XYZ file of C-alpha atoms in Angstrom:
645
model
C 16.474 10.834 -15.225
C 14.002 9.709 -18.107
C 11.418 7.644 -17.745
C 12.429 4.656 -19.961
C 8.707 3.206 -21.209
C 4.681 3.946 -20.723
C 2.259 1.307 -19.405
C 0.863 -0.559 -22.218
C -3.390 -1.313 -21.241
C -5.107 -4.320 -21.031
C -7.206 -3.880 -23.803
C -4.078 -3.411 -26.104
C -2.733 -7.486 -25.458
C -4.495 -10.821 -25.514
C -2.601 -13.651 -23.694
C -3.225 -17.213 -26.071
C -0.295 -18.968 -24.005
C -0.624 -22.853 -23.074
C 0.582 -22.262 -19.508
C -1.670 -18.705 -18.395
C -4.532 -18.836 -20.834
C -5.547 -22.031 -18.984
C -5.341 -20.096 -15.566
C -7.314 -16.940 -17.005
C -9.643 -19.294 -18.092
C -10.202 -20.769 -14.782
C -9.963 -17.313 -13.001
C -12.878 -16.247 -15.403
C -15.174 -19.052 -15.384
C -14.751 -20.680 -11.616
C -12.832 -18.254 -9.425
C -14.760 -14.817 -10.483
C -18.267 -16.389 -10.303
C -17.455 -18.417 -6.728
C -16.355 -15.149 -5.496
C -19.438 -13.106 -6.367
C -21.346 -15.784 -5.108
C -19.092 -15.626 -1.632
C -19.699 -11.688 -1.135
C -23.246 -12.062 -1.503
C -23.399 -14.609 1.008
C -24.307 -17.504 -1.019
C -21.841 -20.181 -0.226
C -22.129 -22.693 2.875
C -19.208 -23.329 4.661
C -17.001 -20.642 4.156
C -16.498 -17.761 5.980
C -19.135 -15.164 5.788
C -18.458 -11.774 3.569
C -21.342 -9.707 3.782
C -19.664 -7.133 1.720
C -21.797 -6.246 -0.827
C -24.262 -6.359 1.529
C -22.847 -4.011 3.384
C -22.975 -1.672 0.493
C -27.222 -1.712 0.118
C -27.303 -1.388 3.902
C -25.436 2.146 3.295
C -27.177 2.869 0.202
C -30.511 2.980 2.314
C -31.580 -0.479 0.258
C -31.472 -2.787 3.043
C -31.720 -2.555 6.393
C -29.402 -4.299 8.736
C -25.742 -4.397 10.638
C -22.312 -3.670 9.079
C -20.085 -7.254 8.989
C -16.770 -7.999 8.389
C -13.540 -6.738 8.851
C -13.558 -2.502 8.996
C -11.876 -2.910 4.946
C -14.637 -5.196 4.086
C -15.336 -2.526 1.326
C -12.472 -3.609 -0.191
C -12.681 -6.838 -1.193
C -15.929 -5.584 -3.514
C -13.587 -3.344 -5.389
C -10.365 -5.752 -6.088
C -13.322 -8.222 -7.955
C -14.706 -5.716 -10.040
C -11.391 -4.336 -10.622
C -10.128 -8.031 -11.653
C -14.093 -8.374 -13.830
C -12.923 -5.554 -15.672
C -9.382 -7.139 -16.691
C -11.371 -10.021 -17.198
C -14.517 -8.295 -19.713
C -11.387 -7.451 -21.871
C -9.892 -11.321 -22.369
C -13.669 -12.674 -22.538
C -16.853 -10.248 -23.019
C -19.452 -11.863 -20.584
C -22.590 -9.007 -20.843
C -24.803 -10.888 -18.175
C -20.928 -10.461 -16.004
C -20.688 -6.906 -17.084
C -25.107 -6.157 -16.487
C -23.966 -7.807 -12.539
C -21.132 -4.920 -12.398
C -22.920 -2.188 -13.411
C -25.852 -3.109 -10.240
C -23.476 -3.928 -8.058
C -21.655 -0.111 -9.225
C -25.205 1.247 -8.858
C -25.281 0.281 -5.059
C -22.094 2.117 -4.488
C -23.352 4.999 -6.107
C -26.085 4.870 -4.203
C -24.369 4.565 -0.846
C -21.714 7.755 -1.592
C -23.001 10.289 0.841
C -23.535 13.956 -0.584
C -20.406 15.211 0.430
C -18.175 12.792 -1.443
C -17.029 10.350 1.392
C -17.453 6.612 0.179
C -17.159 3.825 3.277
C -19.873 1.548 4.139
C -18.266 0.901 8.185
C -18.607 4.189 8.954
C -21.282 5.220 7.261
C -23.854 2.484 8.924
C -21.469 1.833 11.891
C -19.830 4.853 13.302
C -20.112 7.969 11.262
C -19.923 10.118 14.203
C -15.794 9.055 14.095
C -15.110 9.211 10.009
C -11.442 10.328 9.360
C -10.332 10.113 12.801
C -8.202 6.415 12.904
C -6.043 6.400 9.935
C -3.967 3.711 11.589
C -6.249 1.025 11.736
C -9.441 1.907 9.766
C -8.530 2.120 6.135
C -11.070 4.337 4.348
C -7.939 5.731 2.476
C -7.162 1.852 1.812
C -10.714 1.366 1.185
C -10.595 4.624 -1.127
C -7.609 3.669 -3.477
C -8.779 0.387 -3.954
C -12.399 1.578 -5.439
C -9.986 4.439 -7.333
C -8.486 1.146 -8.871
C -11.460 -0.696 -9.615
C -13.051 2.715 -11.451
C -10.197 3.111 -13.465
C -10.182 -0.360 -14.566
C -13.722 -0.742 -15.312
C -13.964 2.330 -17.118
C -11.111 1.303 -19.653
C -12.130 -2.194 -20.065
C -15.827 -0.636 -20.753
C -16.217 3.046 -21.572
C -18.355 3.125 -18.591
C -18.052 5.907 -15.895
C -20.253 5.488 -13.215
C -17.633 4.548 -10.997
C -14.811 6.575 -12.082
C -17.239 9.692 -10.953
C -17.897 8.377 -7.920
C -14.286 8.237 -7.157
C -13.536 11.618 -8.402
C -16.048 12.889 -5.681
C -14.288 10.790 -3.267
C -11.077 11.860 -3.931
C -11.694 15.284 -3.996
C -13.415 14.945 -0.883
C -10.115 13.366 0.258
C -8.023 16.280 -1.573
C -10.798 18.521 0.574
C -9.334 17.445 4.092
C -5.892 16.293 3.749
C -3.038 18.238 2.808
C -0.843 21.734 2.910
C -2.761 23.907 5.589
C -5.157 21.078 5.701
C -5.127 18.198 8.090
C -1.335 16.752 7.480
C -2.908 13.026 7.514
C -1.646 9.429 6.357
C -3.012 6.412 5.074
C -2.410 3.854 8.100
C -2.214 1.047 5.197
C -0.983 2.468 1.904
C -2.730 1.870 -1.314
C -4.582 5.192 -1.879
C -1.797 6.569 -3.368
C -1.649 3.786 -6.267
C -5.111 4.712 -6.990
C -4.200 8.278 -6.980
C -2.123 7.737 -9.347
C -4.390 6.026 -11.807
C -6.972 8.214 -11.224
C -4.473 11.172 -12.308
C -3.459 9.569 -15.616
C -7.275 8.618 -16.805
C -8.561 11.973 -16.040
C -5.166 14.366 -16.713
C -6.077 15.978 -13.046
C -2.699 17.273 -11.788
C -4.717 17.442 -8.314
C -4.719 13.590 -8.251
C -1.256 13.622 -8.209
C -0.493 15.908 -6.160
C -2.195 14.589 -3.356
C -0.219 10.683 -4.145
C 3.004 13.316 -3.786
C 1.818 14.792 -0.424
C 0.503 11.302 1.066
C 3.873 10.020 0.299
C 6.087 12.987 1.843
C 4.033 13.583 4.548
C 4.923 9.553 5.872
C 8.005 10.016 8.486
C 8.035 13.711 8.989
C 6.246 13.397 11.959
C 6.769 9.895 13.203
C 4.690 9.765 16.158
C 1.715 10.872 14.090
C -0.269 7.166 14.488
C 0.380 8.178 18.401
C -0.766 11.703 18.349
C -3.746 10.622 16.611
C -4.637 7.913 19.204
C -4.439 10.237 21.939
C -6.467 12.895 20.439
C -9.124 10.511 19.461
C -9.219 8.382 22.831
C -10.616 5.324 21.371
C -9.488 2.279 19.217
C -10.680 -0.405 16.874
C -8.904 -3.434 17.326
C -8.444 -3.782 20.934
C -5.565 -5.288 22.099
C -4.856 -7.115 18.738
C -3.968 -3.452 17.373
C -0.817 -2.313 16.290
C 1.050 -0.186 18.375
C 1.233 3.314 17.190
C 4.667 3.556 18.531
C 6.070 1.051 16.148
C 7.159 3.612 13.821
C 8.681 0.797 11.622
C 5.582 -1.384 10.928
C 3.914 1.303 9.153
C 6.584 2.783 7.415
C 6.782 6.022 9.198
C 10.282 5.893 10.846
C 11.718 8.088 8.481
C 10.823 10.210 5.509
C 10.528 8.189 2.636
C 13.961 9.804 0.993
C 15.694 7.935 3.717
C 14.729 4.905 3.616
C 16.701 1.994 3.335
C 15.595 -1.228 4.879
C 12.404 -2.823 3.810
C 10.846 -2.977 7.595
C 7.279 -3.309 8.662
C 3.967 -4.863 7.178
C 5.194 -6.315 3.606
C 1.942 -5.113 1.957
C 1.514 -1.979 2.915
C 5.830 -1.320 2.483
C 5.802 -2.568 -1.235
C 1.962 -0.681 -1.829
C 4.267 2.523 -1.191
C 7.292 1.473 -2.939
C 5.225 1.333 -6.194
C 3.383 4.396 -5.548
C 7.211 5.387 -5.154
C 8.389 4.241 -8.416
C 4.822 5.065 -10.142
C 5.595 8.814 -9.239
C 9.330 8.482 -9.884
C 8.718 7.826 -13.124
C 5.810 10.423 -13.859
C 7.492 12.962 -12.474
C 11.337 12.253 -13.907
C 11.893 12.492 -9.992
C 15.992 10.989 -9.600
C 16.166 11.122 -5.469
C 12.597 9.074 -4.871
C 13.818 6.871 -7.527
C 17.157 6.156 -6.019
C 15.020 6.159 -2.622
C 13.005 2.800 -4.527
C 16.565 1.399 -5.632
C 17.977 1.083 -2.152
C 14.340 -0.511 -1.145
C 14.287 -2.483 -3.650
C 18.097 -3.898 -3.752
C 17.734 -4.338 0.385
C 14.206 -6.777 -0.691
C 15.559 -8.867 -3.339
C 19.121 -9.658 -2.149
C 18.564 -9.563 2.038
C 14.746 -10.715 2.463
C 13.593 -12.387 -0.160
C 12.665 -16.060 -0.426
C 13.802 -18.109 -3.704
C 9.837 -18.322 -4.589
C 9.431 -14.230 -4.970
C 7.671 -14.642 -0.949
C 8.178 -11.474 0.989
C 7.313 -10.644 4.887
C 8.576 -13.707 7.000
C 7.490 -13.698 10.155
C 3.839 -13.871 11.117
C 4.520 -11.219 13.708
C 2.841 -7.947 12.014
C 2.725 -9.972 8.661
C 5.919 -7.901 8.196
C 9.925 -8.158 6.806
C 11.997 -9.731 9.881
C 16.068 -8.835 9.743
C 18.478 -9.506 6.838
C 18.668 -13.084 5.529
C 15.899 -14.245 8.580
C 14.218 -16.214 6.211
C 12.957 -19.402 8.033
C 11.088 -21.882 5.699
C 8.796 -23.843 8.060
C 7.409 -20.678 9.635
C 7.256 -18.149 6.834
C 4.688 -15.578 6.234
C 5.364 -14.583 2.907
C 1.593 -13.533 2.433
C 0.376 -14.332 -1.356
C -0.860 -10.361 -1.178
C 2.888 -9.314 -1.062
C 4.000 -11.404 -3.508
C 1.059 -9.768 -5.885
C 2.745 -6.207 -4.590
C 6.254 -7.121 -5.950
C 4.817 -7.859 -9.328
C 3.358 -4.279 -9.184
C 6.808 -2.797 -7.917
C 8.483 -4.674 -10.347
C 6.619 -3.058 -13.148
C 6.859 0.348 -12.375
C 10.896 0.205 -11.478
C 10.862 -1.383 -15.381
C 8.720 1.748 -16.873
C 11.685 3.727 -15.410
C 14.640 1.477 -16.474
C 14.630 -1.524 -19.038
C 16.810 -3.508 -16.163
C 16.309 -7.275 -16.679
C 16.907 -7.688 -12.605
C 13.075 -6.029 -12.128
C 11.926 -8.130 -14.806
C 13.290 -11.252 -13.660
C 11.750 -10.699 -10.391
C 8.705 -10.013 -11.797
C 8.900 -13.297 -13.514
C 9.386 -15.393 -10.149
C 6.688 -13.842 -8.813
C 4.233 -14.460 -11.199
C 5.232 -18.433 -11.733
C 5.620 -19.048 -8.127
C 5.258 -16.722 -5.248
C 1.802 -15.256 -6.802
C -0.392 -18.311 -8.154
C 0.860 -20.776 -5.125
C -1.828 -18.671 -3.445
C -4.490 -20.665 -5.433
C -5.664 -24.418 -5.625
C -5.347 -25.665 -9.188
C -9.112 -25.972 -9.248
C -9.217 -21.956 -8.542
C -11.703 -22.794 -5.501
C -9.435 -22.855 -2.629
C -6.703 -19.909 -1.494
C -3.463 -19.692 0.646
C -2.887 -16.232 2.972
C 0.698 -17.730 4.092
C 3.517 -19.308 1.245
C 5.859 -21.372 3.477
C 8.416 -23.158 1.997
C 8.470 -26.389 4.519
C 5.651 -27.928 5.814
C 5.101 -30.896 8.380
C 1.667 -32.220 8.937
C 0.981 -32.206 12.833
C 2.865 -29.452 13.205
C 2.186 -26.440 10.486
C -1.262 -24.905 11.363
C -1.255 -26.753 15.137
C 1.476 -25.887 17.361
C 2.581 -22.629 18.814
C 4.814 -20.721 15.915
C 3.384 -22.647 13.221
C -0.278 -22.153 13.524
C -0.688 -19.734 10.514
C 1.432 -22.468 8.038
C -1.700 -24.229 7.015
C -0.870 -27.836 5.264
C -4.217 -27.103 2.949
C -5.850 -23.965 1.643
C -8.769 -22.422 3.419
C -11.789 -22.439 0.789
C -12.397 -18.376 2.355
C -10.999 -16.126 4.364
C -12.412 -13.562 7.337
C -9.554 -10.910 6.303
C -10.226 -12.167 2.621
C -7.244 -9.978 0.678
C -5.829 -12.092 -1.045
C -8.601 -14.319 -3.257
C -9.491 -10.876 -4.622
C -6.325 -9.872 -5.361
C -5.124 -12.808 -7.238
C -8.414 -12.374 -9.158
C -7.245 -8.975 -10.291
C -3.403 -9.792 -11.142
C -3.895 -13.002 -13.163
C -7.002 -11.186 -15.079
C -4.317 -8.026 -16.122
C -1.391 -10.560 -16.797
C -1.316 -8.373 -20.096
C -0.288 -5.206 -18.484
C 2.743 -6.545 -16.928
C 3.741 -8.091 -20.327
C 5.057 -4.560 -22.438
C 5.852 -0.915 -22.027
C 6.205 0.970 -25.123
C 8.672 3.948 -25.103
C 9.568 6.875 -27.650
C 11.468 4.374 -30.202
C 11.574 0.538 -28.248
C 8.947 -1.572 -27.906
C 9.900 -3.416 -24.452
C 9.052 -7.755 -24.155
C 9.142 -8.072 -20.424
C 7.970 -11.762 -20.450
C 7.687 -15.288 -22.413
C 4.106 -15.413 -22.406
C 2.141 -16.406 -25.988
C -0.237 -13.692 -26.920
C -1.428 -10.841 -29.320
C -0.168 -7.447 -28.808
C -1.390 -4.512 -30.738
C 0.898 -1.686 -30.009
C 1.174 1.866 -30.945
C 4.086 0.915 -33.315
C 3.952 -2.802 -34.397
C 1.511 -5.657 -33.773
C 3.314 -8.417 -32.686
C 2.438 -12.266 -31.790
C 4.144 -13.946 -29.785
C 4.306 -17.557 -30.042
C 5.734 -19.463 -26.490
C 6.165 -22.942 -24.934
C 7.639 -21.423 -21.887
C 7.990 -22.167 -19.361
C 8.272 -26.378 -20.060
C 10.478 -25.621 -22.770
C 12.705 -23.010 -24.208
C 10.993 -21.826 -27.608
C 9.915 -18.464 -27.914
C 9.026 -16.824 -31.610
C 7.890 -12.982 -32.540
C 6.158 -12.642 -35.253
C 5.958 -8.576 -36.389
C 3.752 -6.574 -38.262
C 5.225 -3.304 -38.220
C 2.628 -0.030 -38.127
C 6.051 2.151 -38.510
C 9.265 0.929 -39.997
C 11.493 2.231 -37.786
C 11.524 1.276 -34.100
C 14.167 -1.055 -32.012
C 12.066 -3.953 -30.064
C 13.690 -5.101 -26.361
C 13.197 -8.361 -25.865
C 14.158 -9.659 -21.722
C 16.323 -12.460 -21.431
C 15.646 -14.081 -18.569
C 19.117 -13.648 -15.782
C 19.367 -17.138 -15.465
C 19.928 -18.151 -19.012
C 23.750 -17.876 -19.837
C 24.760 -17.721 -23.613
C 26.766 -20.599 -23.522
C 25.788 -22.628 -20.969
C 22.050 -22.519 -22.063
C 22.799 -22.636 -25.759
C 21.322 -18.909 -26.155
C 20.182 -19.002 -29.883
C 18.388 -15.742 -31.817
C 17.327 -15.484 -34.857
C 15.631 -13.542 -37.587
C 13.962 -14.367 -40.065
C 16.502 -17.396 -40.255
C 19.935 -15.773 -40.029
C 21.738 -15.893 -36.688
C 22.047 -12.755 -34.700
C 25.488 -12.088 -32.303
C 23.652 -12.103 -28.996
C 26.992 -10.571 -26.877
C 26.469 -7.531 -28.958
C 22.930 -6.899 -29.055
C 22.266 -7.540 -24.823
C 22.301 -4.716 -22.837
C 21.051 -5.389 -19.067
C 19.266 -8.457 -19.453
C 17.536 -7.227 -22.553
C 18.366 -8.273 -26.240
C 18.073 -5.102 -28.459
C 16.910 -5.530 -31.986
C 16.959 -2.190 -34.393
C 16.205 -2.988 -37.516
C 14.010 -1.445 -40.748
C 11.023 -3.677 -39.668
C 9.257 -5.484 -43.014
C 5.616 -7.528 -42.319
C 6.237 -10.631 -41.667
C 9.796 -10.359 -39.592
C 10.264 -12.941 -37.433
C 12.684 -13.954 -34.516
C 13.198 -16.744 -33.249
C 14.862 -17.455 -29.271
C 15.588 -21.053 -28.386
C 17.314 -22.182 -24.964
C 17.893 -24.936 -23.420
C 15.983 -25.535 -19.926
C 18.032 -28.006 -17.188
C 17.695 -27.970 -13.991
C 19.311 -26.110 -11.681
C 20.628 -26.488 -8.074
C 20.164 -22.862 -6.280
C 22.126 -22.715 -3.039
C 21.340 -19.575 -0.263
C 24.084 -17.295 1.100
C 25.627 -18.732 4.326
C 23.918 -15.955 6.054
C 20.387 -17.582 6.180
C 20.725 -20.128 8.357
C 17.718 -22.177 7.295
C 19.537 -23.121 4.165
C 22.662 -23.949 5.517
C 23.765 -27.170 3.891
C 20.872 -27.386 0.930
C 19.980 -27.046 -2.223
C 16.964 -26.000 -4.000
C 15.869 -26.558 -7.793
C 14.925 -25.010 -10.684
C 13.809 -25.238 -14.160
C 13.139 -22.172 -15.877
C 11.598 -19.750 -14.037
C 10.516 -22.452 -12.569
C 11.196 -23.085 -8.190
C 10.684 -27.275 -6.955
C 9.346 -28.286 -4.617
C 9.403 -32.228 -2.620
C 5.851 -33.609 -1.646
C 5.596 -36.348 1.128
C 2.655 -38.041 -1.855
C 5.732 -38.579 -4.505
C 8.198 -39.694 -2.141
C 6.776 -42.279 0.109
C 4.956 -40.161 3.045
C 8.378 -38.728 3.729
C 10.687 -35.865 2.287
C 12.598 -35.572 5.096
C 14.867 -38.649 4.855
C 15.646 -37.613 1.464
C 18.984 -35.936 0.063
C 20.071 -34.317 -3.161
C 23.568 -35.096 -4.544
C 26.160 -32.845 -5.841
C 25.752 -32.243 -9.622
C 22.695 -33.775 -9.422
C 21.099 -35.600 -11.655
C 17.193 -35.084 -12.721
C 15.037 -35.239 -16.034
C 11.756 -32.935 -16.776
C 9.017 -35.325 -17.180
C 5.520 -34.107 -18.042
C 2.733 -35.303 -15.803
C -0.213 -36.192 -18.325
C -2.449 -37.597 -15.679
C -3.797 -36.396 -12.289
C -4.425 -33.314 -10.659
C -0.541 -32.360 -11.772
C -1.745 -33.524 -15.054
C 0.209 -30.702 -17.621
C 2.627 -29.535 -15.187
C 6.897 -30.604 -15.406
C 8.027 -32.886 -12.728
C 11.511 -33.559 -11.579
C 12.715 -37.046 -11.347
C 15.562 -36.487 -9.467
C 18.613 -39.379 -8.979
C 18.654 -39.078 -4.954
C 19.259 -41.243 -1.738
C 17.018 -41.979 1.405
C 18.541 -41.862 4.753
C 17.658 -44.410 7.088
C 18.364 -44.212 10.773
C 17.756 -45.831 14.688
C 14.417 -45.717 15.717
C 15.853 -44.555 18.870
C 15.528 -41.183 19.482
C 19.771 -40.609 20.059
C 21.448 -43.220 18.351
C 25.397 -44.246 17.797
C 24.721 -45.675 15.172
C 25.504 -44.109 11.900
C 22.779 -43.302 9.659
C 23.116 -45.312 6.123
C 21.881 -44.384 2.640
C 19.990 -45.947 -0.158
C 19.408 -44.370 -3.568
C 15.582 -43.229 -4.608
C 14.324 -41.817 -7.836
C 12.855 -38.626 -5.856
C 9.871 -36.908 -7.498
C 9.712 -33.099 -7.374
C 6.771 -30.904 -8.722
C 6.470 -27.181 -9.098
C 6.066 -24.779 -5.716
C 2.874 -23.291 -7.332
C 1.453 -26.669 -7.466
C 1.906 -28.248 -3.869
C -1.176 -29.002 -1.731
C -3.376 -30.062 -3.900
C -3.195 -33.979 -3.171
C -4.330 -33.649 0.430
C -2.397 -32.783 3.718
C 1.129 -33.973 3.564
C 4.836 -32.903 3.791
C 6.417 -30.566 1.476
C 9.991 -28.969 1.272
C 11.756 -26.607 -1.094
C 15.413 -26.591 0.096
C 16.596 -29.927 0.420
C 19.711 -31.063 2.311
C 22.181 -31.679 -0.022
C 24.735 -34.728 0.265
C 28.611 -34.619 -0.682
């Protein structure tokens, strides 16, 4: 095995795209500044952070009590990890001055040995290292490791990334061969391992990613054994049961692994530590090990918006094709996880199927996790929702109707902060020869082998242009197709510079393969056309029995009570439906493609059991994008539709 393509940085692509520049924008100027003002404890009415806080109560600045949730810590490093993405789409120095303090105060509060945790070191430092399971300083760890990496490419800086070389080599220090043979209870460290490894060329950073990774499943009872030998837990009865091999991953060794099982976050956190080490290390079993984990996610437990984990019950994957829409978990967290997956299975193998996941994810089952204003956040993705119901009664109660402006266990806000700041990272990879297009998004690449613009009105229409300005004249440039556009059915059309190219010949798994003697100024051209499509589930999930969903693009639909008179579940689809893409050019939708979809009402008895048969009346049904729902006030929404013959 070869690894296929290298990660292209941040600092090497601008995004200028009609559709994500906007949300950068917002990200940068709303979201980033509400939630610095949130972990210092400066906004009413949301739920208290005290995270930073935390951090000059360890650094001997403040005086005071630890608060929060034991990974607090974290949340502090996924926003300066996403201010350093976001220093490299819009220098902000009085931004970047804020960083470097708040980077001072974590300096300040590493203790002399290395170790870097603000719970234990005001709280309990008496029990440091001894409850992997629930206590996440190696969670806490890899996230900083991130966050250092990040700010020290996006600034030249190095504070941090020194402050998480001592940590991890206080980490290398403990755990290991002829060490202690411990495990992360939530995986991440080893993704920071990993980065840490390639920015500093320390073999020892990898290493220890390689042995965290092993050592999970050897010894499954290890969350048990450590539970006895300490004699005290954290969470109380609302902790996870160390015997529940499954939840954390630890049933088997991670060679055998087959089913995605467990915690969604902390399963696809180790599948792309998986793949991410795969690749590094040209390693063919582990990578075959992330294909069977990977094919079992996207074809068994998967929902149509990218939404992963569906029941609430350990926030965790549920059994082949259980996939219930009114009660799904699908956490916005795991969503941002499969985008990170995704990548790293494409540095290995140009395979349009990871980049076409990667692409749902990012237009649906990632930015539904944030109101269109950028102040408000969802935790939980469902796909049906019923006011009086979702976020009240028994089964439902973590569906919320609205999003929460905060959260106690406040993961995901950061973490959206981060992936929609780095969009450019997830856009290229740049191998020994190709240059590798993963996605439609307008923006300015300057590569090792070509600068190349990229002009795009996806994804309202289908019009994508590349304009190339070769550094060498040889190379071959990959451009993805997205799966669901077929040749013919679509109208496929490439061109360059004018003359048509034979797309059959030139598409090799999902991407179109262009190898040429590059001149400035080449150009091609893509156009497609964009109708909508009805999706329909395999018989197997038994939500989606009977209905239909649709799509535009990369586009999933959704049906809001607001559009369709208070109620979307008296409506029906037809077969071969009918619907036009309208843009909305007013309103909180105002930019965004609606459906106006040729459908029927059904109207039936008041009674509750009726013999009388239910009649139908035809409706112009409105239908808006999944990413976009709840942001009209509390109300009924529904993606799959029942569909009527």
């Amino acid at each position: 095995m070869q690894k296929t393509a290298d990660e292209v940085t941040v600092k090497q692509v601008h995004i200028k795209d009609d559709f994500w520049s906007e949300i950068q924008n917002r990200i940068i100027n709303v979201v980033i500044p509400f939630q610095e003002h949130v972990l210092n404890d400066e906004v009413e009415g949301v739920a208290k952070s005290h995270a930073i806080e935390n951090f000059r109560i360890a650094a001997g600045l403040s005086t005071g009590e630890f608060y929060g949730m034991v990974f607090q810590d974290s949340d502090v490093a996924k926003w300066l990890e996403g201010v350093a993405y976001s220093l490299t789409v819009k220098p902000d120095a009085a931004l970047e001055k804020r960083a470097d303090d708040i980077i001072d105060i974590i300096e300040k509060a590493q203790q002399p040995d290395g170790y870097l945790n603000t719970y234990f070191t005001i709280k309990e430092p008496e029990h440091r290292w001894q409850n992997l399971q629930e206590c996440h300083e190696l969670y806490c760890a890899g996230h900083m490791m991130e966050a250092a990496v990040a700010y020290y490419q996006a600034t030249g800086k190095d504070k941090l990334l020194h402050v998480m070389e001592r940590m991890a080599d206080h980490i290398i220090s403990r755990f290991g061969e002829g060490k202690e043979r411990g495990i992360p209870g939530h995986q991440e460290v080893e993704i920071g391992l990993m980065k840490l490894y390639r920015v500093t060329g320390k073999e020892k950073y990898k290493d220890m990613a390689r042995f965290f990774l092993e050592e999970r499943g050897k010894n499954p009872n290890y969350f048990y054994e450590e539970k006895q030998k300490r004699g005290w837990i954290h969470f109380g009865q609302y902790g996870m049961d160390p015997l529940d091999t499954k939840y954390a991953q630890v049933y088997k060794p991670i060679y055998e692994q087959d089913k995605a099982v467990g915690h969604a976050v902390r399963a696809t956190y180790m599948y792309t530590a998986m793949a991410d080490l795969a690749g590094e290390d040209n390693d063919e079993k582990l990578y075959k090990a992330c294909k069977r984990l990977w094919n079992n996610i996207v074809n068994q437990r998967m929902y149509l918006t990218g939404g992963i984990g569906s029941t609430t019950d350990g926030e965790a994957f549920s059994e082949d094709y259980d996939l219930p829409n009114d009660m799904a978990y699908a956490e916005t967290c795991a969503s941002i996880a499969m985008v990170f997956f995704s990548k790293r299975m494409l540095n290995i193998e140009a395979d349009g199927t990871y980049a076409d996941i990667m692409e749902r994810e990012l237009y649906n089952g990632t930015i539904s996790g944030i109101q269109l204003d950028g102040k408000r956040y969802f935790y939980v993705n469902p796909l049906e929702v019923q006011p009086g119901i979702s976020g009240k009664v028994f089964g439902y109660r973590h569906v919320l109707p609205e999003r929460p402006g905060w959260y106690e266990c406040a993961c995901c806000p950061t973490n959206l902060v981060r992936l929609m700041t780095s969009l450019s990272a997830y856009a290229w990879s740049e191998g020994k020869d190709t240059i590798y297009s993963h996605l439609f998004m307008g923006q300015e690449a300057d590569l090792e082998k070509a600068k190349i613009q990229v002009e795009s009105r996806y994804p309202w229409e289908g019009k994508v242009v590349y304009h190339v300005s070769p550094k060498k004249s040889d190379f071959t440039l990959a451009i993805h197709i997205p799966g669901y556009i077929k040749i013919k059915e679509h109208h496929l059309q490439v061109t360059i510079n004018g003359e048509p190219v034979c797309i059959e010949a030139v598409i090799r798994k999902g991407y179109l393969y262009i190898n040429q003697t590059w001149r400035e100024g080449d150009t091609i051209e893509i156009t497609f056309d964009m109708p909508v499509r009805e999706v329909y589930a395999n018989n197997k999930v038994r939500d989606d029995e009977g209905c239909v969903a649709l799509m535009r693009g990369p586009i999933v639909y959704c049906f809001e009570g607001v559009d369709n008179d208070g109620d979307v579940q008296s409506l029906r689809i037809p077969e071969n439906v009918k619907a036009e893409a309208v843009l909305c050019k007013e309103g909180k939708l105002s930019g965004n493609m609606l459906l106006k979809v040729d459908g029927y009402r059904i109207h039936t008895s008041d009674a509750l059991y009726s013999e009388e048969r239910p009649t139908k009346e035809k409706e112009t049904l409105t239908a808006i994008p999944y990413y976009a729902w709840a942001n009209r006030g509390e109300n009924q929404m529904r993606v799959w539709m029942h569909e009527l013959s």
